[in-house]
Short mmCIF file of C-alpha atoms and ligand atoms in Angstrom, two decimals:
data_model
loop_
_atom_site.label_atom_id
_atom_site.label_comp_id
_atom_site.label_asym_id
_atom_site.label_seq_id
_atom_site.Cartn_x
_atom_site.Cartn_y
_atom_site.Cartn_z
CA MET A 982 -113.70 7.02 -95.19
CA ARG A 983 -111.98 7.94 -91.96
CA ARG A 984 -114.37 7.78 -89.06
CA ASN A 985 -114.45 7.16 -85.34
CA ILE A 986 -114.80 3.48 -84.59
CA VAL A 987 -114.97 1.47 -81.39
CA ALA A 988 -114.88 -2.31 -81.82
CA GLY A 989 -115.28 -4.88 -79.06
CA ASN A 990 -113.29 -8.08 -79.43
CA TRP A 991 -115.02 -10.55 -77.13
CA LYS A 992 -112.37 -13.24 -77.72
CA MET A 993 -113.44 -16.66 -76.37
CA ASN A 994 -116.01 -15.22 -73.96
CA CYS A 995 -119.81 -15.34 -73.78
CA ASP A 996 -122.05 -18.29 -74.55
CA ILE A 997 -125.34 -17.60 -76.29
CA SER A 998 -127.27 -16.47 -73.20
CA GLN A 999 -124.41 -14.22 -72.09
CA THR A 1000 -124.27 -12.84 -75.62
CA TYR A 1001 -127.95 -11.89 -75.54
CA GLN A 1002 -127.51 -10.40 -72.07
CA LEU A 1003 -124.56 -8.27 -73.12
CA LEU A 1004 -126.24 -7.10 -76.32
CA ASP A 1005 -129.50 -6.31 -74.51
CA ALA A 1006 -127.54 -4.29 -71.96
CA LEU A 1007 -125.72 -2.50 -74.76
CA LYS A 1008 -128.96 -1.65 -76.55
CA GLU A 1009 -130.25 0.03 -73.39
CA GLN A 1010 -127.28 2.40 -73.29
CA ASP A 1011 -127.25 5.89 -74.68
CA ILE A 1012 -124.62 5.69 -77.39
CA THR A 1013 -123.33 8.70 -79.30
CA ASP A 1014 -124.08 8.77 -83.05
CA ASP A 1015 -120.58 9.98 -83.91
CA VAL A 1016 -119.00 6.57 -83.60
CA SER A 1017 -119.33 3.36 -85.62
CA VAL A 1018 -119.68 0.53 -83.14
CA ILE A 1019 -118.70 -3.07 -83.90
CA VAL A 1020 -118.89 -6.17 -81.71
CA ALA A 1021 -117.06 -9.43 -82.36
CA PRO A 1022 -118.58 -12.37 -80.48
CA PRO A 1023 -117.40 -15.98 -81.00
CA PHE A 1024 -118.42 -17.78 -84.22
CA THR A 1025 -121.28 -19.69 -82.61
CA ASN A 1026 -123.06 -16.46 -81.65
CA LEU A 1027 -122.56 -14.38 -84.78
CA GLN A 1028 -125.89 -15.08 -86.41
CA SER A 1029 -127.86 -14.52 -83.21
CA ALA A 1030 -125.90 -11.36 -82.46
CA ASN A 1031 -126.57 -10.05 -85.92
CA GLN A 1032 -130.29 -10.66 -85.54
CA ALA A 1033 -130.37 -9.13 -82.07
CA LEU A 1034 -128.74 -5.97 -83.46
CA LEU A 1035 -130.81 -5.62 -86.64
CA ASP A 1036 -132.68 -2.63 -85.25
CA THR A 1037 -129.43 -0.86 -84.33
CA GLU A 1038 -126.44 0.61 -86.17
CA ILE A 1039 -124.06 -1.76 -84.39
CA LEU A 1040 -122.20 -4.10 -86.73
CA VAL A 1041 -121.12 -7.65 -85.99
CA ALA A 1042 -117.62 -8.86 -86.83
CA ALA A 1043 -115.96 -12.27 -86.81
CA GLN A 1044 -112.69 -12.66 -84.91
CA ASN A 1045 -111.03 -14.74 -87.60
CA MET A 1046 -111.67 -16.52 -90.89
CA HIS A 1047 -110.00 -19.10 -93.12
CA GLN A 1048 -108.43 -18.04 -96.38
CA GLU A 1049 -109.85 -20.86 -98.54
CA ALA A 1050 -113.38 -20.88 -99.91
CA THR A 1051 -114.38 -24.45 -98.97
CA GLY A 1052 -112.78 -27.80 -98.40
CA ALA A 1053 -111.09 -30.15 -95.96
CA TYR A 1054 -110.12 -27.64 -93.28
CA THR A 1055 -111.55 -29.16 -90.13
CA GLY A 1056 -112.61 -26.57 -87.59
CA GLU A 1057 -112.39 -23.60 -89.93
CA VAL A 1058 -114.94 -21.05 -91.17
CA SER A 1059 -114.93 -19.35 -94.59
CA ALA A 1060 -115.72 -15.81 -95.67
CA ALA A 1061 -118.84 -16.99 -97.54
CA MET A 1062 -120.08 -18.75 -94.40
CA LEU A 1063 -119.69 -15.53 -92.43
CA LYS A 1064 -121.46 -13.55 -95.10
CA SER A 1065 -124.29 -16.08 -95.22
CA VAL A 1066 -125.12 -15.20 -91.60
CA GLY A 1067 -124.90 -11.47 -92.29
CA VAL A 1068 -121.35 -10.83 -91.09
CA GLU A 1069 -119.53 -8.28 -93.26
CA VAL A 1070 -116.58 -7.45 -91.00
CA VAL A 1071 -113.67 -9.66 -89.93
CA ILE A 1072 -110.77 -9.10 -87.54
CA LEU A 1073 -107.53 -10.45 -89.02
CA GLY A 1074 -104.06 -10.71 -87.51
CA HIS A 1075 -104.91 -10.29 -83.86
CA SER A 1076 -101.76 -10.85 -81.80
CA GLU A 1077 -103.33 -13.90 -80.14
CA ARG A 1078 -103.88 -15.45 -83.58
CA ARG A 1079 -100.29 -14.64 -84.48
CA ALA A 1080 -98.72 -15.83 -81.20
CA ILE A 1081 -100.90 -18.77 -80.16
CA PHE A 1082 -102.08 -20.05 -83.54
CA GLY A 1083 -98.93 -19.28 -85.52
CA GLU A 1084 -100.49 -16.92 -88.06
CA THR A 1085 -97.74 -15.40 -90.18
CA ASN A 1086 -97.72 -12.24 -92.26
CA ALA A 1087 -97.90 -14.40 -95.40
CA LEU A 1088 -100.95 -16.29 -94.15
CA LEU A 1089 -102.57 -13.01 -93.19
CA ALA A 1090 -101.91 -11.61 -96.65
CA ALA A 1091 -103.89 -14.57 -98.06
CA LYS A 1092 -106.72 -13.98 -95.58
CA VAL A 1093 -106.76 -10.28 -96.50
CA ASN A 1094 -107.16 -11.21 -100.18
CA THR A 1095 -110.01 -13.60 -99.45
CA ALA A 1096 -111.81 -11.08 -97.27
CA LEU A 1097 -111.53 -8.41 -99.98
CA GLU A 1098 -112.65 -10.80 -102.72
CA ASN A 1099 -115.72 -11.41 -100.59
CA GLU A 1100 -116.26 -7.66 -100.16
CA MET A 1101 -115.79 -7.79 -96.43
CA THR A 1102 -114.40 -5.04 -94.23
CA ILE A 1103 -111.16 -6.01 -92.49
CA ILE A 1104 -109.96 -4.88 -89.10
CA PHE A 1105 -106.25 -5.60 -89.60
CA CYS A 1106 -104.30 -5.92 -86.34
CA PHE A 1107 -100.58 -5.62 -85.79
CA GLY A 1108 -98.19 -4.41 -83.12
CA GLU A 1109 -94.84 -5.01 -81.55
CA GLU A 1110 -93.81 -7.22 -78.62
CA LEU A 1111 -92.29 -5.71 -75.49
CA SER A 1112 -88.82 -6.92 -76.53
CA ASP A 1113 -89.17 -5.05 -79.85
CA ARG A 1114 -90.06 -1.85 -78.07
CA LYS A 1115 -87.24 -2.22 -75.55
CA ALA A 1116 -84.81 -2.75 -78.41
CA GLY A 1117 -86.20 0.29 -80.21
CA ASN A 1118 -87.38 -1.86 -83.16
CA HIS A 1119 -91.10 -1.14 -82.84
CA PHE A 1120 -91.39 1.00 -85.96
CA ASP A 1121 -89.53 -1.58 -88.07
CA VAL A 1122 -91.66 -4.44 -86.76
CA VAL A 1123 -94.90 -2.60 -87.44
CA ARG A 1124 -93.77 -1.56 -90.89
CA GLN A 1125 -92.85 -5.14 -91.74
CA GLN A 1126 -96.19 -6.50 -90.49
CA LEU A 1127 -97.99 -4.00 -92.68
CA GLN A 1128 -95.67 -4.50 -95.63
CA GLU A 1129 -96.02 -8.27 -95.67
CA GLY A 1130 -99.61 -8.55 -94.50
CA ILE A 1131 -101.55 -5.83 -96.27
CA PHE A 1132 -99.51 -3.43 -98.39
CA HIS A 1133 -100.01 -5.61 -101.46
CA ILE A 1134 -103.66 -4.54 -101.81
CA GLU A 1135 -104.89 -2.07 -104.41
CA LYS A 1136 -105.47 1.53 -103.42
CA GLU A 1137 -109.28 1.23 -103.85
CA ASN A 1138 -109.36 -1.61 -101.34
CA TRP A 1139 -108.31 0.64 -98.50
CA ASN A 1140 -111.96 1.72 -98.30
CA ASN A 1141 -112.59 -1.72 -96.83
CA VAL A 1142 -109.75 -1.68 -94.31
CA ILE A 1143 -109.55 -0.48 -90.73
CA LEU A 1144 -106.14 -0.69 -89.08
CA ALA A 1145 -105.71 -1.60 -85.41
CA TYR A 1146 -102.37 -0.92 -83.75
CA GLU A 1147 -102.14 -3.16 -80.72
CA PRO A 1148 -98.80 -3.26 -78.92
CA VAL A 1149 -98.69 -6.83 -77.60
CA TRP A 1150 -97.30 -5.72 -74.23
CA ALA A 1151 -100.47 -3.66 -73.63
CA ILE A 1152 -103.04 -6.36 -74.43
CA GLY A 1153 -104.88 -7.71 -71.41
CA THR A 1154 -102.02 -6.59 -69.18
CA GLY A 1155 -103.48 -3.42 -67.71
CA GLU A 1156 -100.43 -1.75 -69.25
CA THR A 1157 -101.47 0.89 -71.80
CA ALA A 1158 -99.35 2.70 -74.33
CA THR A 1159 -99.35 6.33 -73.30
CA PRO A 1160 -101.51 8.54 -75.52
CA ASP A 1161 -98.25 9.99 -76.87
CA GLN A 1162 -96.86 6.55 -77.69
CA ALA A 1163 -100.10 5.67 -79.50
CA GLN A 1164 -100.06 8.96 -81.39
CA GLU A 1165 -96.41 8.53 -82.34
CA MET A 1166 -97.06 5.10 -83.86
CA HIS A 1167 -100.31 6.10 -85.56
CA HIS A 1168 -98.53 9.08 -87.09
CA PHE A 1169 -95.76 6.77 -88.30
CA ILE A 1170 -98.36 4.45 -89.85
CA ARG A 1171 -100.06 7.32 -91.64
CA ASN A 1172 -96.72 8.59 -92.95
CA THR A 1173 -95.82 5.11 -94.14
CA LEU A 1174 -99.17 4.84 -95.92
CA SER A 1175 -98.65 8.10 -97.73
CA GLU A 1176 -95.17 7.01 -98.75
CA VAL A 1177 -96.27 3.57 -100.02
CA PHE A 1178 -99.69 4.63 -101.36
CA ASP A 1179 -100.68 8.30 -101.20
CA THR A 1180 -102.15 10.92 -98.92
CA ASP A 1181 -105.73 9.95 -99.79
CA VAL A 1182 -105.12 6.49 -98.39
CA SER A 1183 -103.24 7.76 -95.35
CA GLN A 1184 -105.83 10.39 -94.50
CA ASP A 1185 -108.90 8.24 -95.17
CA VAL A 1186 -108.04 5.11 -93.24
CA SER A 1187 -109.24 4.77 -89.66
CA ILE A 1188 -106.49 3.65 -87.28
CA LEU A 1189 -107.64 2.18 -83.97
CA TYR A 1190 -105.54 1.72 -80.86
CA GLY A 1191 -105.93 -1.46 -78.80
CA GLY A 1192 -104.45 -2.58 -75.53
CA SER A 1193 -106.06 -2.07 -72.12
CA VAL A 1194 -108.36 0.75 -73.23
CA LYS A 1195 -110.72 1.49 -70.34
CA PRO A 1196 -113.33 4.16 -69.55
CA GLY A 1197 -110.65 6.01 -67.57
CA ASN A 1198 -108.10 6.36 -70.38
CA ALA A 1199 -110.19 6.29 -73.58
CA LYS A 1200 -110.79 10.03 -73.84
CA GLU A 1201 -107.12 10.92 -73.66
CA ILE A 1202 -106.09 8.24 -76.16
CA PHE A 1203 -108.93 8.97 -78.62
CA GLY A 1204 -108.16 12.67 -78.28
CA LYS A 1205 -104.92 12.22 -80.18
CA GLU A 1206 -104.93 13.45 -83.75
CA ASP A 1207 -104.14 10.18 -85.49
CA VAL A 1208 -106.13 7.88 -83.22
CA ASP A 1209 -109.60 7.19 -84.64
CA GLY A 1210 -110.89 4.87 -81.94
CA GLY A 1211 -110.16 1.59 -80.27
CA LEU A 1212 -110.24 -2.17 -80.44
CA ILE A 1213 -111.37 -3.15 -76.98
CA GLY A 1214 -110.91 -6.54 -75.32
CA GLY A 1215 -111.71 -6.94 -71.63
CA ALA A 1216 -113.73 -3.74 -71.26
CA ALA A 1217 -116.00 -4.73 -74.18
CA LEU A 1218 -117.51 -7.47 -72.00
CA ASN A 1219 -119.23 -4.94 -69.78
CA ALA A 1220 -121.94 -2.83 -71.46
CA THR A 1221 -121.44 0.18 -69.19
CA ASP A 1222 -117.67 0.24 -69.64
CA PHE A 1223 -117.90 -0.34 -73.39
CA THR A 1224 -120.44 2.48 -73.70
CA ALA A 1225 -118.27 4.81 -71.63
CA ILE A 1226 -115.39 4.09 -74.01
CA ILE A 1227 -117.59 4.75 -77.06
CA ASN A 1228 -118.92 7.95 -75.51
CA ALA A 1229 -115.38 9.14 -74.78
CA PHE A 1230 -115.76 10.70 -78.25
CA GLU A 1231 -118.60 12.98 -77.11
P1 PGA B 1498 -107.61 -5.61 -73.99
O1 PGA B 1498 -107.55 -6.38 -75.40
O2 PGA B 1498 -108.47 -4.39 -74.20
O3 PGA B 1498 -108.23 -6.60 -73.04
O4 PGA B 1498 -106.21 -5.25 -73.63
C1 PGA B 1498 -107.44 -5.70 -76.60
C2 PGA B 1498 -107.42 -6.67 -77.74
O5 PGA B 1498 -106.88 -7.77 -77.59
O6 PGA B 1498 -107.96 -6.38 -78.83
#
């Protein structure tokens, strides 16, 4: 069901003591009830984070996952392993996974299948590079990422999917898509979903915006009709800033 969501992608930041510190600071904040809040610490801290947040509504997500169930995949972590430490949400397709670790749409489609088979919720990320936007190809690129990465799923499975539009040129750069640019793309995504699936799917899915969301710009971005929240990188590492972003929905 469509809802307001703010998710913090901690990336490769925070050891275990910093994780406890950040979560303790977050638990002291006054957070609005209208928003589902998710945090994604590194693998090593997922179990501890989950336990630290048991008395809250905040969910813990993994930042990645392997598509196979078990086996000789040195350095990888499976869906069942995540679930065994209480993690029910996984971020897939982040632009850093695509660009630095070579994750393709086809690989992501396999990861999507595995996550759904394991009844996990997916935060599926996609977004164009600066060169795509300059060339005016951003809608085509986004459509293709969705087409090849996630449009093969069954209609019912959309209940377990959150989309996150993250223009690569806005991630960690201080450069933000304008609220109108975000709205334009989110509207395009919803239209594409109703064309490929139906209006139930397009109206029920939550579509987050990501890329340099800060306390100072969150309200304007989240105020747009088709923007249901944000996937936050840098600003999620500071409890006060992250809370201000969440409370931008108030
Ligand atoms: P940023 O990162 O907020 O630091 O730009 C967003 C993301 O990578 O999800």
